[in-house]
Amino acid sequence: MLTFRQLFDPQSSTYTYLLGDAATRQALLIDPVFEQVRRDVALVEELGLELAWTLETHVHADHVTGAWLLRERLGSRIALARASGAQGADRLLEAGERIEFGKRHLEVRATPGHTDGCLSYVLDDRTMVFTGDAVLIRGCGRTDFQQGSARTLYRSVREQVFSLPEGCLIYPAHDYRGLTASSVGEEKLYNPRLAESVGEGDFVGYMEHLGLAHPKQMDAAVPANLQCGRPAEERARADEPDWAPLTYTFAGIWEIQPSWLEEHAREVQIVDVREADEFNGPLGHIEGARLVPLGALAARAKEFDAALPIVTVCRSGARSAQATVLLKKAGFGRVANLSGGMLRWRAQRYAVEGGTE
Ligand SMILES: N[C@@H](CCC(=O)N[C@@H](CS)C(=O)NCC(=O)O)C(=O)O
Ligand SMILES: [Fe+2]
């Protein structure tokens, strides 16, 4: 069994792929994006996976890789092509090698042309190929910078990708129109640049006249990616909340655990967003909590002290998660949701005011 997720970075239109072996929990990420590391860490942890590898399909020109940060946070190892010329990887890959994750593996194929170090990764049973920018859906990577060569790309695609079974699904590194996947058979027929009917000379002519502007982030992205996404110190720590040991969920919510709140209750404003009858009902409420029902929160946000962090609370942690979103919108930067709400607070036997045993 394979755990598979396709993740999207809207800023660079990059796809990141999570593949996990359900039996051993070993997983890898292909082409993680620096700005999405927090999201990816949350998903890996929520799915109970152990991140063994991050793989790059190439040295990207349009975004910085999340590989370095993921190695720091989850202990994953970084792999990319030896031909990429990048520094700081744990493994430099060549065609024909295998990357194991649990009982599954990917086969490494060299598909240069967009850059020298472009690799495609083929799943062990040949049902999926991750082509990077060698083959895009009804398109392909540009060949006008970073050692690009249309002739090389044409041969890579014909020999290394179009030789796979027709039903093999193609997962590219980008799509600019929201398309998510294709197949070898489909691209052989319908790719306007690379279909079987298109000759090498036609392809070269097509690629010479793409007329694309250079990626906006190129000047910063290429040097950073040649260091596997190693960040400048300040950039790595920027906007990580430091007022409490918060966890970030894949749903996009910052959470705090009951044990921390119990010890630090006086250092924060506790805002209980239930209705009055629940606040005064059998579950009771946390001492010092202020009752502001969710429906009144936006209108009453000005009552809160901007100098103190806010912890939101409700019965189960659902309404209070929404409350963190509303408070962020109202301009409060330091906000977290009490994980599990009053139900978990009571289950862990922390003190309440009011309520029944
Ligand atoms: N506008 C995008 C650049 C898009 C771009 O150049 N993408 C590269 C992949 S890194 C490409 O090969 N695109 C081929 C195409 O759009 O046909 C940005 O500023 O990031
Ligand atoms: Fe690219």
XYZ file of C-alpha atoms and ligand atoms in Angstrom:
378
model
C 0.000 0.000 0.000
C 1.214 3.443 -0.940
C 0.353 6.677 0.835
C 0.311 9.365 -1.843
C -0.414 13.098 -1.689
C -0.001 15.827 -4.280
C 0.603 19.223 -2.625
C 0.594 22.622 -4.315
C 2.481 25.865 -3.768
C 0.339 28.600 -5.341
C 3.103 31.180 -5.507
C 5.362 29.166 -7.831
C 2.714 26.675 -9.097
C 4.965 23.875 -7.817
C 3.766 20.386 -6.949
C 5.337 18.609 -4.017
C 4.696 14.869 -3.751
C 4.532 12.826 -0.578
C 5.028 9.079 -0.996
C 4.905 6.739 1.961
C 5.098 2.997 2.449
C 2.015 2.272 4.545
C 3.592 -0.891 5.988
C 6.756 0.653 7.468
C 5.665 4.351 7.614
C 8.837 5.350 5.747
C 8.195 8.288 3.432
C 9.816 10.763 1.065
C 8.975 14.152 -0.392
C 9.745 15.128 -3.966
C 10.404 18.858 -4.553
C 9.403 20.409 -1.220
C 9.048 24.215 -1.223
C 10.738 26.382 1.434
C 7.617 28.402 2.293
C 5.528 25.213 2.638
C 7.781 23.336 5.071
C 5.496 24.010 8.015
C 2.544 22.555 6.107
C 4.543 19.529 4.966
C 5.872 18.781 8.468
C 2.301 18.906 9.818
C 1.068 16.459 7.162
C 3.948 14.008 7.638
C 3.327 14.036 11.405
C -0.458 13.794 11.200
C -0.185 10.789 8.865
C 2.256 9.156 11.293
C 5.029 8.947 8.697
C 8.779 9.072 9.130
C 10.410 11.267 6.500
C 13.441 9.359 5.203
C 14.298 11.454 2.126
C 13.685 14.672 0.310
C 14.389 14.408 -3.417
C 14.834 17.187 -5.934
C 13.974 16.699 -9.564
C 16.439 19.533 -10.325
C 17.960 22.807 -9.121
C 14.864 24.983 -9.374
C 14.974 28.540 -10.678
C 11.552 29.637 -9.493
C 11.409 28.699 -5.778
C 13.741 27.684 -2.966
C 13.656 24.038 -1.873
C 12.479 23.077 1.615
C 15.038 20.238 1.774
C 17.432 21.866 4.237
C 14.699 22.941 6.684
C 13.076 19.499 6.507
C 16.395 17.836 7.331
C 16.717 20.150 10.357
C 13.157 19.535 11.547
C 12.553 15.876 10.691
C 16.017 14.395 10.120
C 15.307 13.537 6.471
C 18.258 13.067 4.118
C 18.679 15.191 1.014
C 19.198 13.596 -2.404
C 19.535 15.118 -5.850
C 21.517 14.589 -9.029
C 25.310 14.516 -8.865
C 25.160 16.490 -12.119
C 23.283 19.309 -10.351
C 26.521 20.618 -8.844
C 24.727 21.298 -5.532
C 26.534 21.318 -2.168
C 25.289 19.934 1.140
C 23.314 16.881 -0.004
C 23.497 13.528 1.785
C 23.392 11.554 -1.447
C 24.251 12.463 -5.036
C 22.208 10.429 -7.468
C 23.018 8.879 -10.822
C 20.818 7.140 -13.370
C 19.838 3.606 -12.429
C 20.066 4.054 -8.664
C 17.198 3.228 -6.355
C 15.820 5.273 -3.508
C 14.227 2.966 -0.976
C 11.413 3.993 1.350
C 10.345 1.007 3.423
C 9.464 -1.852 1.090
C 8.935 0.510 -1.867
C 11.446 2.306 -4.058
C 11.875 4.844 -6.822
C 14.149 4.296 -9.795
C 16.305 7.248 -10.828
C 16.321 8.241 -14.510
C 18.444 11.036 -15.947
C 16.279 13.414 -18.004
C 18.522 16.441 -18.703
C 17.568 19.237 -21.091
C 15.704 21.736 -18.863
C 18.861 21.665 -16.676
C 21.859 19.299 -16.662
C 20.877 17.762 -13.358
C 17.234 16.949 -14.129
C 16.078 13.574 -12.847
C 12.794 11.700 -13.190
C 11.741 9.229 -10.524
C 9.820 6.096 -11.516
C 7.790 4.187 -8.917
C 8.813 0.529 -8.494
C 5.674 -0.839 -10.241
C 5.893 1.751 -13.064
C 2.454 3.180 -12.345
C 3.806 6.686 -11.681
C 6.665 8.847 -12.885
C 7.685 12.173 -11.359
C 9.116 14.049 -14.295
C 10.092 17.374 -12.732
C 10.181 19.895 -15.585
C 11.201 17.376 -18.259
C 7.574 16.644 -19.145
C 4.801 18.995 -18.040
C 1.146 18.302 -18.835
C 0.862 19.154 -22.549
C 4.148 21.022 -22.219
C 7.741 20.762 -21.009
C 10.356 22.726 -19.125
C 11.949 25.681 -20.898
C 15.461 25.234 -22.244
C 16.699 28.818 -22.394
C 18.756 29.047 -19.160
C 20.674 26.891 -16.617
C 22.410 24.624 -19.202
C 19.129 24.150 -21.063
C 19.209 22.284 -24.372
C 16.172 21.498 -26.484
C 17.929 18.659 -28.293
C 18.948 17.025 -25.023
C 15.446 17.398 -23.596
C 13.855 15.863 -26.683
C 16.045 12.773 -26.396
C 15.542 12.499 -22.621
C 11.789 12.505 -22.974
C 11.722 10.035 -25.866
C 14.187 7.607 -24.294
C 13.461 7.851 -20.579
C 9.799 8.861 -20.206
C 7.991 7.778 -23.372
C 9.551 4.312 -23.020
C 7.451 3.725 -19.886
C 4.082 1.878 -20.093
C 1.320 3.975 -21.696
C -0.770 3.847 -18.538
C 2.051 5.155 -16.329
C 0.812 8.390 -14.719
C 2.924 11.507 -15.178
C 3.240 13.863 -12.205
C 5.094 17.077 -13.149
C 6.859 19.635 -10.946
C 4.551 22.440 -12.095
C 1.316 23.216 -13.749
C 0.251 26.766 -14.498
C -3.372 25.946 -15.359
C -4.351 23.733 -12.427
C -4.003 20.406 -14.253
C -2.780 17.707 -11.891
C -1.664 14.577 -13.750
C -1.345 12.986 -17.167
C -0.126 9.668 -18.568
C 2.600 8.519 -20.908
C 0.067 7.428 -23.552
C -1.738 10.748 -23.395
C 1.387 12.900 -23.703
C 2.719 10.773 -26.588
C -0.485 11.608 -28.464
C -1.371 15.124 -27.387
C 1.702 16.984 -26.126
C 1.950 19.892 -28.580
C 5.725 20.076 -28.207
C 6.694 16.447 -27.763
C 3.985 14.206 -29.252
C 5.313 11.295 -31.300
C 4.431 13.140 -34.489
C 6.755 16.051 -33.621
C 10.318 15.735 -34.947
C 13.454 16.882 -33.148
C 13.895 19.888 -35.441
C 10.264 20.962 -34.914
C 10.772 20.744 -31.174
C 13.957 22.823 -31.251
C 12.180 25.490 -33.299
C 9.245 25.520 -30.903
C 11.516 25.919 -27.859
C 13.497 28.762 -29.414
C 10.322 30.827 -29.616
C 8.666 30.259 -26.242
C 9.215 33.902 -25.301
C 8.849 33.414 -21.533
C 9.984 36.004 -18.984
C 12.588 34.724 -16.520
C 11.170 33.438 -13.216
C 10.759 36.280 -10.735
C 12.675 34.528 -7.939
C 15.483 33.214 -10.147
C 18.362 35.338 -8.810
C 17.717 34.261 -5.227
C 16.438 30.738 -5.894
C 19.303 29.261 -7.918
C 22.126 30.083 -5.433
C 19.965 28.950 -2.482
C 19.098 25.682 -4.239
C 22.758 25.023 -5.038
C 23.068 24.900 -1.211
C 20.019 22.581 -0.921
C 17.884 25.431 0.438
C 20.180 26.315 3.335
C 18.613 29.486 4.747
C 20.170 32.627 6.078
C 19.769 32.311 9.879
C 17.227 35.107 10.240
C 15.052 33.752 7.451
C 14.771 30.311 9.077
C 13.546 31.695 12.383
C 11.363 34.463 10.984
C 7.674 34.202 11.847
C 8.101 31.087 14.012
C 6.018 31.860 17.125
C 8.302 32.015 20.169
C 5.864 32.771 23.002
C 4.902 29.115 23.534
C 5.675 25.634 22.125
C 2.943 25.726 19.501
C 2.236 23.043 16.944
C 0.950 23.813 13.479
C -1.738 21.559 12.001
C -2.187 20.650 8.336
C -5.536 22.445 8.658
C -3.515 25.621 9.191
C -4.168 26.254 12.905
C -1.615 26.964 15.649
C -2.354 24.840 18.717
C -1.199 24.740 22.332
C -1.397 21.743 24.672
C -3.381 21.815 27.962
C -0.248 21.114 30.068
C 1.409 24.331 28.836
C -1.705 26.428 29.388
C -2.131 25.117 32.925
C 1.379 26.291 33.836
C 1.270 29.620 31.981
C -2.371 30.664 32.373
C -1.414 34.026 33.865
C 0.791 34.973 30.908
C -2.029 34.841 28.347
C -5.635 35.923 27.825
C -7.898 32.892 27.762
C -10.927 33.497 25.566
C -13.735 30.948 25.805
C -15.896 31.145 22.671
C -18.736 28.855 23.774
C -22.264 30.065 24.603
C -23.024 31.271 28.147
C -25.013 28.135 29.072
C -22.048 25.934 28.134
C -19.556 28.196 29.936
C -21.679 27.813 33.079
C -22.643 24.197 32.290
C -21.350 20.770 33.359
C -17.878 21.035 31.746
C -17.182 24.260 33.636
C -14.541 26.721 32.419
C -10.872 27.503 32.977
C -10.182 29.937 35.799
C -9.683 33.453 34.442
C -11.229 32.614 31.043
C -13.258 35.395 29.506
C -16.533 34.411 27.837
C -16.952 35.846 24.327
C -19.206 33.582 22.189
C -17.852 32.963 18.689
C -20.690 34.960 17.075
C -19.693 38.091 19.029
C -15.921 37.670 18.727
C -15.200 39.858 15.705
C -17.254 42.760 17.118
C -15.648 42.478 20.567
C -12.038 41.876 19.485
C -11.121 45.428 20.492
C -11.661 44.455 24.147
C -8.527 42.274 24.116
C -5.055 43.379 25.153
C -2.787 43.446 22.090
C 0.276 43.006 24.340
C -0.748 39.552 25.636
C -1.040 36.350 23.580
C -4.541 34.855 23.293
C -5.512 31.221 23.806
C -8.966 30.342 22.506
C -11.079 27.594 24.072
C -14.360 25.826 23.297
C -15.885 22.427 23.947
C -13.864 20.310 21.497
C -11.406 22.739 19.912
C -13.361 23.236 16.671
C -15.104 26.582 17.207
C -12.000 27.907 18.972
C -9.916 26.988 15.901
C -12.188 29.240 13.858
C -11.785 31.875 16.587
C -7.999 31.933 15.984
C -8.671 32.689 12.320
C -11.025 35.569 13.226
C -8.559 37.004 15.750
C -5.690 36.851 13.253
C -7.892 38.758 10.816
C -8.602 41.308 13.538
C -4.847 41.908 13.784
C -3.759 39.730 16.725
C -0.463 38.014 15.851
C -0.004 35.776 18.892
C -3.030 33.474 18.989
C -3.343 29.730 19.573
C -6.134 27.202 19.969
C -6.346 24.997 23.055
C -5.925 21.530 21.542
C -8.933 19.308 22.275
C -10.852 22.088 24.062
C -12.581 21.610 27.416
C -13.145 17.922 26.702
C -9.410 17.216 26.697
C -8.785 19.691 29.510
C -11.248 17.754 31.685
C -10.043 14.330 30.496
C -6.546 15.290 31.616
C -7.980 16.329 35.009
C -7.015 19.992 34.994
C -8.924 22.271 37.364
C -12.107 24.080 36.310
C -14.390 26.678 37.823
C -18.018 25.592 38.069
C -18.959 22.404 36.255
C -19.796 18.996 37.681
C -17.593 15.970 38.317
N 6.403 32.939 -14.232
C 7.089 31.921 -13.486
C 8.133 31.228 -14.336
C 7.607 30.034 -14.932
C 8.716 29.239 -15.592
O 9.612 29.762 -16.290
N 8.679 27.938 -15.350
C 9.666 27.034 -15.866
C 9.870 25.904 -14.906
S 10.994 26.331 -13.645
C 9.284 26.429 -17.187
O 10.026 25.638 -17.685
N 8.121 26.734 -17.750
C 7.739 26.164 -18.999
C 6.457 26.716 -19.517
O 5.815 27.509 -18.789
O 6.086 26.336 -20.637
C 7.828 32.508 -12.292
O 8.067 33.722 -12.275
O 8.185 31.736 -11.396
Fe 12.379 24.148 -13.288
